[in-house]
PDB file of C-alpha atoms in Angstrom:
ATOM      1  CA  UNK A   1     140.366 197.695 224.407  1.00 32.00           C
ATOM      2  CA  UNK A   2     140.577 201.326 225.576  1.00 37.00           C
ATOM      3  CA  UNK A   3     136.783 201.664 225.246  1.00 42.00           C
ATOM      4  CA  UNK A   4     136.351 198.710 227.607  1.00 41.00           C
ATOM      5  CA  UNK A   5     138.763 200.236 230.121  1.00 36.00           C
ATOM      6  CA  UNK A   6     137.018 203.599 229.896  1.00 48.00           C
ATOM      7  CA  UNK A   7     133.645 202.076 230.792  1.00 52.00           C
ATOM      8  CA  UNK A   8     134.938 200.397 233.963  1.00 65.00           C
ATOM      9  CA  UNK A   9     134.527 203.506 236.176  1.00 84.00           C
ATOM     10  CA  UNK A  10     131.107 204.070 234.596  1.00 87.00           C
ATOM     11  CA  UNK A  11     129.997 200.512 235.293  1.00 90.00           C
ATOM     12  CA  UNK A  12     131.260 200.781 238.872  1.00 90.00           C
ATOM     13  CA  UNK A  13     129.287 203.999 239.369  1.00 91.00           C
ATOM     14  CA  UNK A  14     126.124 202.417 237.957  1.00 92.00           C
ATOM     15  CA  UNK A  15     126.600 199.380 240.208  1.00 90.00           C
ATOM     16  CA  UNK A  16     126.988 201.723 243.175  1.00 90.00           C
ATOM     17  CA  UNK A  17     123.723 203.492 242.257  1.00 90.00           C
ATOM     18  CA  UNK A  18     121.892 200.155 242.046  1.00 89.00           C
ATOM     19  CA  UNK A  19     123.247 199.081 245.431  1.00 88.00           C
ATOM     20  CA  UNK A  20     122.335 202.415 247.014  1.00 86.00           C
ATOM     21  CA  UNK A  21     118.766 202.143 245.775  1.00 82.00           C
ATOM     22  CA  UNK A  22     118.334 199.027 247.917  1.00 82.00           C
ATOM     23  CA  UNK A  23     119.879 200.625 251.018  1.00 82.00           C
ATOM     24  CA  UNK A  24     118.743 204.242 251.110  1.00 80.00           C
ATOM     25  CA  UNK A  25     115.958 205.190 253.511  1.00 76.00           C
ATOM     26  CA  UNK A  26     114.920 208.721 252.575  1.00 81.00           C
ATOM     27  CA  UNK A  27     112.225 209.088 249.899  1.00 85.00           C
ATOM     28  CA  UNK A  28     114.011 212.065 248.302  1.00 84.00           C
ATOM     29  CA  UNK A  29     117.229 210.139 247.794  1.00 86.00           C
ATOM     30  CA  UNK A  30     115.355 207.051 246.576  1.00 88.00           C
ATOM     31  CA  UNK A  31     113.523 209.259 244.046  1.00 91.00           C
ATOM     32  CA  UNK A  32     116.818 210.757 242.846  1.00 91.00           C
ATOM     33  CA  UNK A  33     118.338 207.280 242.469  1.00 92.00           C
ATOM     34  CA  UNK A  34     115.323 206.054 240.498  1.00 94.00           C
ATOM     35  CA  UNK A  35     115.544 209.052 238.180  1.00 95.00           C
ATOM     36  CA  UNK A  36     119.263 208.498 237.627  1.00 95.00           C
ATOM     37  CA  UNK A  37     118.703 204.829 236.832  1.00 95.00           C
ATOM     38  CA  UNK A  38     115.448 205.134 234.866  1.00 96.00           C
ATOM     39  CA  UNK A  39     115.643 208.670 233.442  1.00 97.00           C
ATOM     40  CA  UNK A  40     114.039 212.030 234.169  1.00 97.00           C
ATOM     41  CA  UNK A  41     110.604 212.920 232.830  1.00 96.00           C
ATOM     42  CA  UNK A  42     110.111 216.110 230.802  1.00 94.00           C
ATOM     43  CA  UNK A  43     108.498 217.838 233.786  1.00 94.00           C
ATOM     44  CA  UNK A  44     111.185 216.804 236.317  1.00 94.00           C
ATOM     45  CA  UNK A  45     113.807 219.396 237.231  1.00 95.00           C
ATOM     46  CA  UNK A  46     117.330 218.309 236.356  1.00 95.00           C
ATOM     47  CA  UNK A  47     120.338 218.467 238.682  1.00 94.00           C
ATOM     48  CA  UNK A  48     123.109 220.864 237.620  1.00 94.00           C
ATOM     49  CA  UNK A  49     125.297 218.138 236.129  1.00 95.00           C
ATOM     50  CA  UNK A  50     122.580 217.075 233.646  1.00 96.00           C
ATOM     51  CA  UNK A  51     122.392 220.497 231.965  1.00 95.00           C
ATOM     52  CA  UNK A  52     125.284 220.601 229.514  1.00 94.00           C
ATOM     53  CA  UNK A  53     126.416 223.812 227.800  1.00 95.00           C
ATOM     54  CA  UNK A  54     126.819 223.436 224.027  1.00 95.00           C
ATOM     55  CA  UNK A  55     128.530 225.085 221.100  1.00 96.00           C
ATOM     56  CA  UNK A  56     126.883 225.285 217.680  1.00 96.00           C
ATOM     57  CA  UNK A  57     128.519 223.996 214.508  1.00 97.00           C
ATOM     58  CA  UNK A  58     127.444 223.381 210.950  1.00 97.00           C
ATOM     59  CA  UNK A  59     128.291 222.218 207.426  1.00 98.00           C
ATOM     60  CA  UNK A  60     127.973 224.980 204.834  1.00 98.00           C
ATOM     61  CA  UNK A  61     128.080 225.226 201.058  1.00 98.00           C
ATOM     62  CA  UNK A  62     129.580 228.386 199.551  1.00 97.00           C
ATOM     63  CA  UNK A  63     127.033 229.348 196.890  1.00 97.00           C
ATOM     64  CA  UNK A  64     129.632 231.237 194.803  1.00 96.00           C
ATOM     65  CA  UNK A  65     132.473 228.709 194.762  1.00 97.00           C
ATOM     66  CA  UNK A  66     130.722 225.417 195.522  1.00 97.00           C
ATOM     67  CA  UNK A  67     133.220 224.671 198.297  1.00 98.00           C
ATOM     68  CA  UNK A  68     132.162 223.072 201.564  1.00 98.00           C
ATOM     69  CA  UNK A  69     132.958 224.480 204.977  1.00 96.00           C
ATOM     70  CA  UNK A  70     132.499 223.181 208.515  1.00 97.00           C
ATOM     71  CA  UNK A  71     132.590 225.875 211.176  1.00 96.00           C
ATOM     72  CA  UNK A  72     131.327 227.306 214.436  1.00 96.00           C
ATOM     73  CA  UNK A  73     127.953 229.091 214.429  1.00 96.00           C
ATOM     74  CA  UNK A  74     128.018 232.188 216.617  1.00 93.00           C
ATOM     75  CA  UNK A  75     125.236 232.499 219.171  1.00 91.00           C
ATOM     76  CA  UNK A  76     124.668 236.122 218.104  1.00 92.00           C
ATOM     77  CA  UNK A  77     123.283 234.881 214.766  1.00 92.00           C
ATOM     78  CA  UNK A  78     120.256 233.297 216.485  1.00 95.00           C
ATOM     79  CA  UNK A  79     117.320 234.884 218.268  1.00 95.00           C
ATOM     80  CA  UNK A  80     117.266 234.421 222.043  1.00 95.00           C
ATOM     81  CA  UNK A  81     114.215 232.149 221.824  1.00 95.00           C
ATOM     82  CA  UNK A  82     115.848 229.913 219.208  1.00 95.00           C
ATOM     83  CA  UNK A  83     119.177 229.878 221.022  1.00 94.00           C
ATOM     84  CA  UNK A  84     117.383 228.720 224.183  1.00 92.00           C
ATOM     85  CA  UNK A  85     116.324 225.539 222.328  1.00 90.00           C
ATOM     86  CA  UNK A  86     119.878 224.496 221.500  1.00 94.00           C
ATOM     87  CA  UNK A  87     122.120 226.235 224.007  1.00 95.00           C
ATOM     88  CA  UNK A  88     122.096 223.224 226.322  1.00 95.00           C
ATOM     89  CA  UNK A  89     121.664 219.483 226.187  1.00 93.00           C
ATOM     90  CA  UNK A  90     119.168 218.443 228.833  1.00 93.00           C
ATOM     91  CA  UNK A  91     120.356 214.926 229.685  1.00 94.00           C
ATOM     92  CA  UNK A  92     117.093 213.195 230.683  1.00 96.00           C
ATOM     93  CA  UNK A  93     117.897 209.602 229.674  1.00 95.00           C
ATOM     94  CA  UNK A  94     118.970 207.004 232.274  1.00 96.00           C
ATOM     95  CA  UNK A  95     122.560 207.466 233.458  1.00 95.00           C
ATOM     96  CA  UNK A  96     123.636 204.269 231.670  1.00 94.00           C
ATOM     97  CA  UNK A  97     122.618 205.816 228.329  1.00 93.00           C
ATOM     98  CA  UNK A  98     125.342 208.447 228.712  1.00 92.00           C
ATOM     99  CA  UNK A  99     127.917 206.639 230.832  1.00 91.00           C
ATOM    100  CA  UNK A 100     128.277 203.561 228.648  1.00 89.00           C
ATOM    101  CA  UNK A 101     128.457 205.443 225.323  1.00 82.00           C
ATOM    102  CA  UNK A 102     131.708 206.771 223.947  1.00 77.00           C
ATOM    103  CA  UNK A 103     130.567 209.148 221.243  1.00 76.00           C
ATOM    104  CA  UNK A 104     130.598 212.924 221.571  1.00 75.00           C
ATOM    105  CA  UNK A 105     126.813 213.285 222.184  1.00 83.00           C
ATOM    106  CA  UNK A 106     126.311 215.546 219.173  1.00 90.00           C
ATOM    107  CA  UNK A 107     122.644 216.380 218.575  1.00 91.00           C
ATOM    108  CA  UNK A 108     121.274 217.846 215.324  1.00 95.00           C
ATOM    109  CA  UNK A 109     119.263 221.037 215.373  1.00 96.00           C
ATOM    110  CA  UNK A 110     115.504 220.600 215.078  1.00 95.00           C
ATOM    111  CA  UNK A 111     114.464 220.625 211.394  1.00 96.00           C
ATOM    112  CA  UNK A 112     112.308 223.736 211.735  1.00 96.00           C
ATOM    113  CA  UNK A 113     115.211 225.671 213.270  1.00 96.00           C
ATOM    114  CA  UNK A 114     117.598 224.630 210.501  1.00 97.00           C
ATOM    115  CA  UNK A 115     115.035 225.658 207.879  1.00 97.00           C
ATOM    116  CA  UNK A 116     114.557 229.064 209.510  1.00 96.00           C
ATOM    117  CA  UNK A 117     118.302 229.839 209.522  1.00 97.00           C
ATOM    118  CA  UNK A 118     119.580 227.829 206.542  1.00 96.00           C
ATOM    119  CA  UNK A 119     120.385 230.907 204.406  1.00 95.00           C
ATOM    120  CA  UNK A 120     121.017 233.456 207.172  1.00 94.00           C
ATOM    121  CA  UNK A 121     123.940 232.172 209.217  1.00 95.00           C
ATOM    122  CA  UNK A 122     126.825 233.043 206.862  1.00 94.00           C
ATOM    123  CA  UNK A 123     126.413 235.398 203.891  1.00 93.00           C
ATOM    124  CA  UNK A 124     126.584 233.589 200.516  1.00 95.00           C
ATOM    125  CA  UNK A 125     126.538 230.177 202.239  1.00 97.00           C
ATOM    126  CA  UNK A 126     123.806 227.585 202.604  1.00 97.00           C
ATOM    127  CA  UNK A 127     123.725 225.627 205.862  1.00 98.00           C
ATOM    128  CA  UNK A 128     123.355 221.956 204.958  1.00 98.00           C
ATOM    129  CA  UNK A 129     123.464 220.605 208.486  1.00 97.00           C
ATOM    130  CA  UNK A 130     123.705 222.150 211.967  1.00 97.00           C
ATOM    131  CA  UNK A 131     124.202 220.562 215.360  1.00 97.00           C
ATOM    132  CA  UNK A 132     125.082 221.323 218.931  1.00 95.00           C
ATOM    133  CA  UNK A 133     127.800 219.538 220.831  1.00 94.00           C
ATOM    134  CA  UNK A 134     128.836 219.664 224.487  1.00 94.00           C
ATOM    135  CA  UNK A 135     131.513 222.201 225.361  1.00 93.00           C
ATOM    136  CA  UNK A 136     132.910 219.707 227.876  1.00 90.00           C
ATOM    137  CA  UNK A 137     132.466 215.960 228.172  1.00 90.00           C
ATOM    138  CA  UNK A 138     128.862 215.064 228.978  1.00 91.00           C
ATOM    139  CA  UNK A 139     129.997 211.695 230.326  1.00 92.00           C
ATOM    140  CA  UNK A 140     132.610 213.266 232.634  1.00 91.00           C
ATOM    141  CA  UNK A 141     130.189 215.887 233.943  1.00 93.00           C
ATOM    142  CA  UNK A 142     127.562 213.233 234.664  1.00 94.00           C
ATOM    143  CA  UNK A 143     130.098 210.995 236.426  1.00 93.00           C
ATOM    144  CA  UNK A 144     131.355 213.931 238.493  1.00 93.00           C
ATOM    145  CA  UNK A 145     127.850 214.991 239.517  1.00 93.00           C
ATOM    146  CA  UNK A 146     126.646 211.515 240.447  1.00 93.00           C
ATOM    147  CA  UNK A 147     129.850 210.745 242.360  1.00 91.00           C
ATOM    148  CA  UNK A 148     129.481 214.067 244.213  1.00 90.00           C
ATOM    149  CA  UNK A 149     125.904 213.224 245.245  1.00 87.00           C
ATOM    150  CA  UNK A 150     126.895 209.721 246.351  1.00 85.00           C
ATOM    151  CA  UNK A 151     129.793 210.972 248.472  1.00 85.00           C
ATOM    152  CA  UNK A 152     128.053 214.014 249.977  1.00 79.00           C
ATOM    153  CA  UNK A 153     124.548 212.750 250.644  1.00 71.00           C
ATOM    154  CA  UNK A 154     125.303 210.726 253.814  1.00 68.00           C
ATOM    155  CA  UNK A 155     126.905 213.806 255.433  1.00 67.00           C
ATOM    156  CA  UNK A 156     123.947 216.041 254.578  1.00 61.00           C
ATOM    157  CA  UNK A 157     121.390 213.425 255.590  1.00 61.00           C
ATOM    158  CA  UNK A 158     123.018 213.027 259.000  1.00 61.00           C
ATOM    159  CA  UNK A 159     123.141 216.771 259.634  1.00 61.00           C
ATOM    160  CA  UNK A 160     119.794 217.780 258.186  1.00 55.00           C
ATOM    161  CA  UNK A 161     117.443 214.833 258.174  1.00 52.00           C
ATOM    162  CA  UNK A 162     114.620 216.562 256.313  1.00 51.00           C
ATOM    163  CA  UNK A 163     116.473 219.066 254.165  1.00 53.00           C
ATOM    164  CA  UNK A 164     119.705 217.251 253.374  1.00 53.00           C
ATOM    165  CA  UNK A 165     118.859 216.171 249.852  1.00 54.00           C
ATOM    166  CA  UNK A 166     117.242 219.454 248.794  1.00 57.00           C
ATOM    167  CA  UNK A 167     120.237 221.420 250.083  1.00 57.00           C
ATOM    168  CA  UNK A 168     122.599 219.077 248.269  1.00 55.00           C
ATOM    169  CA  UNK A 169     120.715 219.388 244.963  1.00 57.00           C
ATOM    170  CA  UNK A 170     121.063 223.174 245.014  1.00 54.00           C
ATOM    171  CA  UNK A 171     124.528 223.345 246.524  1.00 54.00           C
ATOM    172  CA  UNK A 172     126.372 223.439 243.208  1.00 53.00           C
ATOM    173  CA  UNK A 173     124.480 226.476 241.948  1.00 46.00           C
ATOM    174  CA  UNK A 174     125.908 228.578 244.768  1.00 38.00           C
ATOM    175  CA  UNK A 175     129.563 227.692 244.206  1.00 35.00           C
TER     176      UNK A 175
END
């Protein structure tokens, strides 16, 4: 029952996006709405709220004792290039994909990355599985960002007809 109640604000937000798509006049806003509802392509820039900071965790086997351990993986144990692959979740799927799910959005490391670090992360331990998980709620951040755009866009559009949406997209980065 609580899962159903938790999706009500999400469903309302998605319904609001659908309704806006039919009403909005500016091409920039229509494009944003379409991307929110249909997903962002790999070459499309993401708004701030769709880039989610992550922490790294893993399951380890102590090679001396045979005991299992689940723990945090420090970012200093990875090269900068490898860390860049897993430091964030880039939420490109349609908004409904994230808003109507109630899991923690954990994503496993790419196989080649796990293989490269399997024996290096903790001395005398073998990493059996590694993943990254959002530091804060992906669903909450997405809801906050979309709601912010919906509430602020009419003000910006009225003040700056041509630049309202672009200014709004970058506004959060300057806070």
